[in-house]
Short mmCIF file of C-alpha atoms in Angstrom, two decimals:
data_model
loop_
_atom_site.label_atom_id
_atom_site.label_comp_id
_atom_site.label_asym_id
_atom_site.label_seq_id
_atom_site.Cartn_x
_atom_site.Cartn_y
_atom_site.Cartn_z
CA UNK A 139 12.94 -7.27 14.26
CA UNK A 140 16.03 -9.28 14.05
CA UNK A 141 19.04 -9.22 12.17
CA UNK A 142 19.62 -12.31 9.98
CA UNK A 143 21.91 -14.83 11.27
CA UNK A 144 21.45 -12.68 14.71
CA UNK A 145 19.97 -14.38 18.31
CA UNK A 146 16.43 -13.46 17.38
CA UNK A 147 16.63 -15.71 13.68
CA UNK A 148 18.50 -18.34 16.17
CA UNK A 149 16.06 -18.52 18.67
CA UNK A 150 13.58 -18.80 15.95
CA UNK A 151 15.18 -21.47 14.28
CA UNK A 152 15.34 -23.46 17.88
CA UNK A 153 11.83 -23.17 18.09
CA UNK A 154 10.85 -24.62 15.32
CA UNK A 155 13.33 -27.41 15.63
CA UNK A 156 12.33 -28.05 19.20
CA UNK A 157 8.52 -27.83 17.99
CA UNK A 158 9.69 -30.68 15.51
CA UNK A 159 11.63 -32.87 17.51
CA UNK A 160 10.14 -33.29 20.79
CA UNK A 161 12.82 -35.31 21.85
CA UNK A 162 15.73 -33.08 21.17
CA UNK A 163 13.75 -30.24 22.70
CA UNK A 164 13.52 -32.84 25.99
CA UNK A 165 17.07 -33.30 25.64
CA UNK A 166 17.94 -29.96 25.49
CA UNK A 167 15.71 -28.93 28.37
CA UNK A 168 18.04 -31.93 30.45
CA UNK A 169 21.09 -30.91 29.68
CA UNK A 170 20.27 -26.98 31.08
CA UNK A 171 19.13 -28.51 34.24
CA UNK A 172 21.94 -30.74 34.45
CA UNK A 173 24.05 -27.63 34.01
CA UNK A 174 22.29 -25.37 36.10
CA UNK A 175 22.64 -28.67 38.97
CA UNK A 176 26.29 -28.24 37.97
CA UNK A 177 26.90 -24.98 39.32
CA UNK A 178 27.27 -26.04 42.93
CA UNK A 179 29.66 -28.78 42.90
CA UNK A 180 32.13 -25.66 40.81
CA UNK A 181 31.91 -23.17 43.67
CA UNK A 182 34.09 -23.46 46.43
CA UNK A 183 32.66 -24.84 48.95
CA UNK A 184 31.94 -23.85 52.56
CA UNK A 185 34.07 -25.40 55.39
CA UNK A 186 31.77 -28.24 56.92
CA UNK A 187 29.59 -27.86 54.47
CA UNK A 188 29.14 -31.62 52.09
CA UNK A 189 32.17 -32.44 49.36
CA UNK A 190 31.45 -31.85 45.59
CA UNK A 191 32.26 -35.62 45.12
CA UNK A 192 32.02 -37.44 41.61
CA UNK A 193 29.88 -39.78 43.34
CA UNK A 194 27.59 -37.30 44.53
CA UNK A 195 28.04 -35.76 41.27
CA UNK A 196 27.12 -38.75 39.21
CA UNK A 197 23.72 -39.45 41.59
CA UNK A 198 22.37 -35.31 40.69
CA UNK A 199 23.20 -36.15 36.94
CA UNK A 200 21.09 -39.52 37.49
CA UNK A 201 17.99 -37.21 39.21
CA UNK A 202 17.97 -35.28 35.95
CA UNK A 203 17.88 -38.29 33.28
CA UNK A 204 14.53 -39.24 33.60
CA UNK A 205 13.60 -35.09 32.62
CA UNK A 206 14.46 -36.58 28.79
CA UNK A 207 11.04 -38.71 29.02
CA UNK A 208 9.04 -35.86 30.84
CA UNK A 209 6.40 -35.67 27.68
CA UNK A 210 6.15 -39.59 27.16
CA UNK A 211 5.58 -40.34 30.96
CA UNK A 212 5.59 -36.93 33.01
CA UNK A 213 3.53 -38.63 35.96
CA UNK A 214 6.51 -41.66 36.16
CA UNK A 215 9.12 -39.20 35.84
CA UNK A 216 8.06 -37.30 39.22
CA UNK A 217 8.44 -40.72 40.64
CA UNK A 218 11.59 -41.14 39.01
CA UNK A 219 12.79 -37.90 40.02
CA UNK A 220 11.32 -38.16 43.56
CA UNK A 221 13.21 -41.53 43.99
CA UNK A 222 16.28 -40.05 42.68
CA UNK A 223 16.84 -37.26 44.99
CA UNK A 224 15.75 -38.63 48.09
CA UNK A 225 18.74 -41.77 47.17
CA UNK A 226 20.63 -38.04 46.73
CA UNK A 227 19.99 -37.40 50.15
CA UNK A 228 19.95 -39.93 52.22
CA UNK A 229 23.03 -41.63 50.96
CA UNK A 230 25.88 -39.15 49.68
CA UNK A 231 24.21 -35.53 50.44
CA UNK A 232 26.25 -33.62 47.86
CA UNK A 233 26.20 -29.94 47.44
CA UNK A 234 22.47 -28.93 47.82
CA UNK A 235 20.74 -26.62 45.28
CA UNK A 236 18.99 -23.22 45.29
CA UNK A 237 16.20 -24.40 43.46
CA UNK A 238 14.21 -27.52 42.83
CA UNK A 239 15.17 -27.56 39.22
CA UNK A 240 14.06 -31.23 38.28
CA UNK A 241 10.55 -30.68 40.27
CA UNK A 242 9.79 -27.65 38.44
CA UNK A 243 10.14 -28.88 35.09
CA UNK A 244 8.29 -32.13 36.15
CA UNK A 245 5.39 -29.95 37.56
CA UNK A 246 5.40 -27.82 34.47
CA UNK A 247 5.08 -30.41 32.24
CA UNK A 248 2.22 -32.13 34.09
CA UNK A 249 0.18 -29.33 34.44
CA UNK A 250 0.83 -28.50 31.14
CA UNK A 251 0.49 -32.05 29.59
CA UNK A 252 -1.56 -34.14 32.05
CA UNK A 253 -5.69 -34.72 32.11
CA UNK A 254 -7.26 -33.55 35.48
CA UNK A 255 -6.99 -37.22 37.37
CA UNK A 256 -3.41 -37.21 36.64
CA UNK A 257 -2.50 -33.55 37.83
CA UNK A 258 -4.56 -34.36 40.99
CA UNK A 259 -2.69 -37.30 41.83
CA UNK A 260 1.09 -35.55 41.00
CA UNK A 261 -0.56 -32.38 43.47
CA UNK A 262 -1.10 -35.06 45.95
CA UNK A 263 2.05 -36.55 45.72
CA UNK A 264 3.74 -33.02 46.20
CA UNK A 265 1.95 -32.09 49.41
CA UNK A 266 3.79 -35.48 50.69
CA UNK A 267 6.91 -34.98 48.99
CA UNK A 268 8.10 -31.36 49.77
CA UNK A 269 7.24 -31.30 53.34
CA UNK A 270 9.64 -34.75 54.28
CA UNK A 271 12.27 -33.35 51.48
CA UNK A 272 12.10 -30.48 53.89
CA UNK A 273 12.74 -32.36 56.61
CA UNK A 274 15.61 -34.40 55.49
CA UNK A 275 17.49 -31.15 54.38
CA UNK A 276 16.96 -28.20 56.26
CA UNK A 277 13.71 -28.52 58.52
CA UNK A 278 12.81 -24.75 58.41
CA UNK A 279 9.61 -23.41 57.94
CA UNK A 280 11.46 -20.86 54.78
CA UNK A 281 12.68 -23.86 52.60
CA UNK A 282 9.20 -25.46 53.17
CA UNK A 283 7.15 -22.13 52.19
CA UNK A 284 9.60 -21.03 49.36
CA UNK A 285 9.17 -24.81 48.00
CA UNK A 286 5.54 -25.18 47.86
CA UNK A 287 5.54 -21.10 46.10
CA UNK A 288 7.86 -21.76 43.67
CA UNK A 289 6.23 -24.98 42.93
CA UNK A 290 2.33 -23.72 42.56
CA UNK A 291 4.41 -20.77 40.17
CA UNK A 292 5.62 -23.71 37.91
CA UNK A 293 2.09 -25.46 37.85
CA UNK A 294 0.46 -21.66 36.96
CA UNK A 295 2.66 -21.60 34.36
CA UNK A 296 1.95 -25.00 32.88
CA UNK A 297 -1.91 -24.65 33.11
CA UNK A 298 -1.28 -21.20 31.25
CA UNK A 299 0.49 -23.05 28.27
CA UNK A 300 -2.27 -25.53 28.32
CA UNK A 301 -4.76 -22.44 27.71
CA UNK A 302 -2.58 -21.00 25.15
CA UNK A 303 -2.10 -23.81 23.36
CA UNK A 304 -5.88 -24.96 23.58
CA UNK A 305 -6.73 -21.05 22.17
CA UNK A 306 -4.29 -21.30 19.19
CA UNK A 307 -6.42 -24.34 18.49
CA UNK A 308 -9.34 -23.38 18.55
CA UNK A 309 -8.48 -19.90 16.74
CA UNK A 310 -6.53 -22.58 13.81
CA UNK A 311 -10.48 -24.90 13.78
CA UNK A 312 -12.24 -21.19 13.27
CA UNK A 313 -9.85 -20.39 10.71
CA UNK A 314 -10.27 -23.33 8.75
CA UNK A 315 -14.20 -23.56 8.86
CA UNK A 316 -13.97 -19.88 7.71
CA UNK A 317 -11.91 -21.06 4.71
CA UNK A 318 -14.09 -24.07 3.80
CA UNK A 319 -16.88 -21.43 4.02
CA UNK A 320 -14.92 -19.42 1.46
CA UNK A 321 -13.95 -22.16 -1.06
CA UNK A 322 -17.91 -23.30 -0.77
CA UNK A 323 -18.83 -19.32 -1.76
CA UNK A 324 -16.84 -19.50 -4.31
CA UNK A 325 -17.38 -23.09 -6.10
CA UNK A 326 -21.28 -21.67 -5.09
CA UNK A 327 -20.90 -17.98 -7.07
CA UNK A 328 -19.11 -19.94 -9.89
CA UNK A 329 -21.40 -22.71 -10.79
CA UNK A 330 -24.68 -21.24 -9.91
CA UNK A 331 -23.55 -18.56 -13.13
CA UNK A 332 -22.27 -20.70 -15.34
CA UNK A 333 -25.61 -22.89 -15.10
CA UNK A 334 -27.49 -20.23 -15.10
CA UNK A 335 -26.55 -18.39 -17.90
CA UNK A 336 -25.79 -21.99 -19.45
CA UNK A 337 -29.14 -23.18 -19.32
CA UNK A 338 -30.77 -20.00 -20.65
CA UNK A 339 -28.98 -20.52 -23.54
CA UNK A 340 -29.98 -23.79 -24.14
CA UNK A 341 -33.48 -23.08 -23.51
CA UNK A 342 -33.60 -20.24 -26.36
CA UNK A 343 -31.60 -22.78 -28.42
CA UNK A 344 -34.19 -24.92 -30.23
CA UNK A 345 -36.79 -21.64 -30.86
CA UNK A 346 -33.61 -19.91 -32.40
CA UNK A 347 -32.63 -22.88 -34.86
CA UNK A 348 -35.99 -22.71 -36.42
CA UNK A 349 -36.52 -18.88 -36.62
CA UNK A 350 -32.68 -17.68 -36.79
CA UNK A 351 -30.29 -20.25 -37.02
CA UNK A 352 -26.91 -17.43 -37.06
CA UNK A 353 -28.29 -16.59 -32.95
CA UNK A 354 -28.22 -20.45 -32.28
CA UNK A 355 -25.07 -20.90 -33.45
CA UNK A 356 -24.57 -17.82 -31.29
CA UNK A 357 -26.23 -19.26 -28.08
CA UNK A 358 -24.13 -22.79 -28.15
CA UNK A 359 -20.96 -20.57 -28.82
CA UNK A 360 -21.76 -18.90 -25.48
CA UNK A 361 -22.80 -21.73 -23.67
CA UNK A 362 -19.25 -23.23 -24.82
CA UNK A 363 -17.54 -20.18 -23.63
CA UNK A 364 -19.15 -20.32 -20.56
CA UNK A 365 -18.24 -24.04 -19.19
CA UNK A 366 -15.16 -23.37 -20.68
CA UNK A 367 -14.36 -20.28 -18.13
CA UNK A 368 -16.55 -22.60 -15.35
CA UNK A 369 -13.99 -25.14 -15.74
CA UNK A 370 -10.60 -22.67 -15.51
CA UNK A 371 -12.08 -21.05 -12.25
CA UNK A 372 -13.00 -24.67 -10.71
CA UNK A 373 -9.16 -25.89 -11.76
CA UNK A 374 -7.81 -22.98 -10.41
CA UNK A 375 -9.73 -23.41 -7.40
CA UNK A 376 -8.86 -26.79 -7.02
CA UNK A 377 -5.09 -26.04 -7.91
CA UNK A 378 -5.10 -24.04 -5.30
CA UNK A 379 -6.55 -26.72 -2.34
CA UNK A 380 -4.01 -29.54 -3.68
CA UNK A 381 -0.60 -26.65 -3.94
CA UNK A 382 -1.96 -25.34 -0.45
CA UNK A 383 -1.36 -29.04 0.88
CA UNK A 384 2.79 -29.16 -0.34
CA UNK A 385 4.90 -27.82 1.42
CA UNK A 386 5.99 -24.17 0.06
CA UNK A 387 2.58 -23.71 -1.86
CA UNK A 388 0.81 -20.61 -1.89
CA UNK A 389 -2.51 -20.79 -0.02
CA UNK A 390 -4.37 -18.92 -2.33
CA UNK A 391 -4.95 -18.11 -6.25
CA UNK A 392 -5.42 -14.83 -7.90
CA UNK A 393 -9.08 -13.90 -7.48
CA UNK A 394 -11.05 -12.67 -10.53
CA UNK A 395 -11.05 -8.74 -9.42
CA UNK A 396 -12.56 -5.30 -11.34
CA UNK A 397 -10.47 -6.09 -14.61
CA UNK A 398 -12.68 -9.24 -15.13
CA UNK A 399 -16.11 -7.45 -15.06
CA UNK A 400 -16.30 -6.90 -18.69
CA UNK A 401 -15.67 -10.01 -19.31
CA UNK A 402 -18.24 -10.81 -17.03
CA UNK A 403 -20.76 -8.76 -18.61
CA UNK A 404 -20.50 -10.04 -22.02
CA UNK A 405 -20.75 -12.95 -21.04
CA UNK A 406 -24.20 -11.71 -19.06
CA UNK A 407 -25.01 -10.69 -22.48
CA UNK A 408 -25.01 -12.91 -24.85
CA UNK A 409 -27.59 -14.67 -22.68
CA UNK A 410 -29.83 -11.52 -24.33
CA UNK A 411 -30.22 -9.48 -21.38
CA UNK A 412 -29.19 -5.87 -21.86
CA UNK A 413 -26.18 -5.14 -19.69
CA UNK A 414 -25.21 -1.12 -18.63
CA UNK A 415 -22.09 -0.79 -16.52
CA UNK A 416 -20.81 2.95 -15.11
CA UNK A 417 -18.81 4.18 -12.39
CA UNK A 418 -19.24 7.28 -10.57
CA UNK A 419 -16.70 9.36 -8.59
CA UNK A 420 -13.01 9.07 -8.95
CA UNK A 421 -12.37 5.52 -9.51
CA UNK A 422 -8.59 4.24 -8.11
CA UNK A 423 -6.81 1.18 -7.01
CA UNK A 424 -8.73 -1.05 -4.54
CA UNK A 425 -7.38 -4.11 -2.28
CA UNK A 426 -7.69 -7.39 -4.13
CA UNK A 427 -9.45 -8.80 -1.37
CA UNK A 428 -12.30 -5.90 -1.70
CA UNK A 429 -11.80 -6.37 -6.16
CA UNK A 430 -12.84 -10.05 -5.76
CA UNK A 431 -15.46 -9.02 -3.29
CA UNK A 432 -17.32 -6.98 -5.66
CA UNK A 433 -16.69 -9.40 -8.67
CA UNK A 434 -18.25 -11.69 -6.59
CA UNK A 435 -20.92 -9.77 -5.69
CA UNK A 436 -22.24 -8.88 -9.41
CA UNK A 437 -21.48 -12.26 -10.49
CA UNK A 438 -24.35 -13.62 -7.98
CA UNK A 439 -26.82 -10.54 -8.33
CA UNK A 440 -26.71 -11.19 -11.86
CA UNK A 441 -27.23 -14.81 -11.93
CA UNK A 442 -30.04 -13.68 -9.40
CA UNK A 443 -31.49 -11.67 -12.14
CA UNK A 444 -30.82 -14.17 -14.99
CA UNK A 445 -32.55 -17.11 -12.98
CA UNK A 446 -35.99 -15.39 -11.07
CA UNK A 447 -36.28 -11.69 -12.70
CA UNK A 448 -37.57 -12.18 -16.08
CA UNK A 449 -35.91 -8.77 -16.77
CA UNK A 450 -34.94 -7.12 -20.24
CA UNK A 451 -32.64 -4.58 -18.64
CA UNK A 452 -29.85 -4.54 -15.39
CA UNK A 453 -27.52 -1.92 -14.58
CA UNK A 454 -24.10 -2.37 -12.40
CA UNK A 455 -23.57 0.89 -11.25
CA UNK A 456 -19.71 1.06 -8.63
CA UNK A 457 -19.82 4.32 -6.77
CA UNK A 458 -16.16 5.37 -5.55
CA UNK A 459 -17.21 7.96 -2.37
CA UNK A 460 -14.64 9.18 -0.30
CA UNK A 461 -14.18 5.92 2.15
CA UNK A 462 -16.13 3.63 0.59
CA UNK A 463 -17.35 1.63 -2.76
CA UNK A 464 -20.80 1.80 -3.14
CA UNK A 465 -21.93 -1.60 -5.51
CA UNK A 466 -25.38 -1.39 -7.44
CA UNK A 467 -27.07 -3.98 -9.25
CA UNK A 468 -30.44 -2.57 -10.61
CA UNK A 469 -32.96 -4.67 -13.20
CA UNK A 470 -36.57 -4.02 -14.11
CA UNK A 471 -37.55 -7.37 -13.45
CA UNK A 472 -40.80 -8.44 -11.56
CA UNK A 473 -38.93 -7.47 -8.45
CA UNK A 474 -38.98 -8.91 -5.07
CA UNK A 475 -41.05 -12.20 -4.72
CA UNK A 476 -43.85 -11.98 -2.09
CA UNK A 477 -42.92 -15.04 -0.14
CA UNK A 478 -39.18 -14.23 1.54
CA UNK A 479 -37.08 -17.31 0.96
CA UNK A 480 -39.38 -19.21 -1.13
CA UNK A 481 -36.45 -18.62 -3.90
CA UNK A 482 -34.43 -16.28 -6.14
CA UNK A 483 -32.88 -13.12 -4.92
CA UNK A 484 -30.59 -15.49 -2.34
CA UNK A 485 -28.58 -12.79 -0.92
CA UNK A 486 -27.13 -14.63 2.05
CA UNK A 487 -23.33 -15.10 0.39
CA UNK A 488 -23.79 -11.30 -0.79
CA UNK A 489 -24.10 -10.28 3.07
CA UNK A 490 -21.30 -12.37 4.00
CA UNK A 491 -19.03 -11.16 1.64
CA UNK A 492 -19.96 -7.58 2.71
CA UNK A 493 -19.93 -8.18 6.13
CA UNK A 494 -16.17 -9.70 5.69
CA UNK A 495 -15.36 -6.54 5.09
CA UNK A 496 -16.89 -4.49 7.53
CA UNK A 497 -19.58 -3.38 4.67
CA UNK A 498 -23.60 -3.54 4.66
CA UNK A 499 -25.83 -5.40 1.79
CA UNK A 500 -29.75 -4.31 0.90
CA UNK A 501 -31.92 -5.68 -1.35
CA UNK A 502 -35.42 -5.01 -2.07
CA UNK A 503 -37.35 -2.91 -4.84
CA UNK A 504 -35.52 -0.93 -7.75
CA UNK A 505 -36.73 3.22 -7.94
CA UNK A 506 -39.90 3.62 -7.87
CA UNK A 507 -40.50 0.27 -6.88
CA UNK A 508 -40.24 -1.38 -10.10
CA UNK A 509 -37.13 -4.45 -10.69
CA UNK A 510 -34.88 -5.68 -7.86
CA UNK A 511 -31.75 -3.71 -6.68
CA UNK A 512 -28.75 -5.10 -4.54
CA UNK A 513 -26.41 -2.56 -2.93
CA UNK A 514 -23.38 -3.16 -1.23
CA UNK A 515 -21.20 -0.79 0.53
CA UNK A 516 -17.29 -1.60 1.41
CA UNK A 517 -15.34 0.39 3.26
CA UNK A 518 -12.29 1.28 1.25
CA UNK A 519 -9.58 3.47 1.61
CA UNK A 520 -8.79 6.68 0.14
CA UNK A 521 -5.03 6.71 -0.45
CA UNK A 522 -4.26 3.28 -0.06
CA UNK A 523 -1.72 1.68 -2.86
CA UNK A 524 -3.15 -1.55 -4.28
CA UNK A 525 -2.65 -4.02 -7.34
CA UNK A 526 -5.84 -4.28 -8.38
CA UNK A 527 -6.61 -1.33 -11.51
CA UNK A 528 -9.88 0.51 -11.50
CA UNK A 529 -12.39 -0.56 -14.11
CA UNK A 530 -13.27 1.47 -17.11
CA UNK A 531 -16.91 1.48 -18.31
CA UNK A 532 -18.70 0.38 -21.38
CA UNK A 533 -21.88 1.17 -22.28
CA UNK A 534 -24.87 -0.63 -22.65
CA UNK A 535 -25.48 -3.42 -24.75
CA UNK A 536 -27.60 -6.37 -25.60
#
């Protein structure tokens, strides 16, 4: 880790200036190889060997120039570049350099930048190129091997950045389908229980204005309660897809967790169905992730149970075992329908949810075979410190 203000924070901060200014990162990447092409013409020189003219000078600064374009027009900078240091050669022959500098970042950046016809035609172009630059400098069979390996090195590299970059890509793509899959979960979980519970209301409505007008008043207080809370989650929701767009926003909201479920529950309630909620073991601190998980997970078994169970009775039942959170749902509805998929019971977000976590989900038959029961299992662990409090029960009610 680096110390602030230190050459790891530094080299960070280049980064993501260079990753923001292609141009000054182009620049930059110049003015190294025009100093590294400097080097030669500092040394003392040789006896016989070329003078470290200004002339010559000035002609190496002009075979680096065209480097600041490399990204624009990589395949017309090799040409540039090629063009530049053969006028080097054949005209004032300055100091000569260890490395092809201004090749390898040309080759780098087409293999790294280019589509397939335009590496093959900068590959042909280099089998050409090295062999007579070879031959008007030294003519030995060394200069022309370490060329071509030092080039193919700098073209390795450049298809490796290609893959990297192409990975982080696709990794960003599968990241974002996994969030839209998320947000639709959640606008899903939200507004199938508000309608649900919002239209069983309404339903009992006009029999309970003629037979006991205090429970309808009761019944269109609930179903005002409950598009009220519909409409907070969906603007939080919402609030959180528009602040996630400006810069500095926070990509996600709090997420209803454990301390919500009796909220939950009455609300379950005043639809008339009798509500029991319990936990069993020792019940601590879970991650918020897991908390919203398993809000999640009774909101939609209970809608589940509201919408296709006809039941009088459901139990939520959270089992804290030693590694784990075991999540029950339990009514003594009509139970499972004979005809998979036909409708109610849709357990598919429950699974995911589960699975997100490394858990399991099962549904099928209550004891004995009578209601529906969904059971969830998350791992969770044992001493881990978290935000999110346990639950406390309540008993029963109607």
């Amino acid at each position: 880790m680096g110390v602030r203000g230190g050459p790891w924070e530094w080299w960070e901060r280049g980064r993501a200036l260079a990753a923001a200014n292609p141009l000054l990162s182009d620049i930059g990447v110049a003015l190294l190889v025009q100093g590294a092409m400097t080097m030669p013409f500092l040394v003392p020189r040789a006896p016989g060997a070329p003078p470290a003219t200004w002339a010559a000078y000035g002609l190496s600064t002009l075979t680096v120039l065209p480097l600041v374009w490399r990204r624009r027009a990589p395949v017309a900078v090799l040409f540039a570049v090629l063009a530049t240091t053969a006028l080097y050669r054949l005209t004032l022959d300055g100091p000569g350099q260890p490395l092809p500098y201004t090749g390898l970042v040309v080759v780098y950046t087409i293999a790294a930048l280019s589509p397939p016809r335009r590496r093959l035609l900068a590959a042909l172009v280099m089998v050409v190129a090295v062999p007579v630059g070879v031959w008007l400098n030294t003519r030995s069979a060394r200069e022309l091997t370490f060329s071509f390996f030092v080039l193919v090195a700098a073209y390795v590299f450049g298809r490796l950045t290609d893959a990297r970059r192409r990975a982080h890509r696709v990794e960003a793509e599968r990241a974002a389908a996994r969030e839209r899959a998320r947000i639709a979960r959640e606008i899903h979980d939200i507004l199938s229980h508000a309608v649900s519970l919002m239209i069983v209301q309404a339903e009992a409505g006009p029999v309970a204005v003629r037979v006991a007008p205090e429970r309808a008043e009761a019944a269109f207080d609930a179903i005002s309660a409950t598009g009220r809370d519909a409409m907070a989650q969906l603007r939080r929701m919402l609030g959180v897809l528009r602040d996630g767009d400006e810069p500095g926003g926070s990509p996600r909201a709090p997420q209803p967790g454990l301390g919500e479920l009796p909220a939950l529950l009455d609300r379950v309630r005043d639809s008339g169905l009798a509500v029991g909620y319990g936990t069993t073991g020792r019940a601590r601190p879970v991650p918020d992730a897991v908390a919203a998980t398993v809000f999640r997970v009774v909101q939609e078994a209970l809608t589940n149970t509201v919408r296709h169970a006809a039941a009088r009775t459901v139990s939520v039942q959270l089992d804290y075992r030693e590694d784990e959170l075991e999540v029950r749902v339990t009514d003594d509805g009509r139970g499972p329908r004979p005809a998979p998929g036909a409708g109610g019971h849709g357990l598919v977000g429950v699974r995911e949810r589960a699975a997100a976590h490394g858990g399991s989900a099962v549904a099928g038959p209550g004891p004995d075979g009578r209601g529906f029961e969904v059971r969830v299992r998350i791992p969770v662990p044992a001493f881990a410190e978290h935000r999110q409090p346990a639950p406390r029960a309540v008993e029963a009610g109607s």
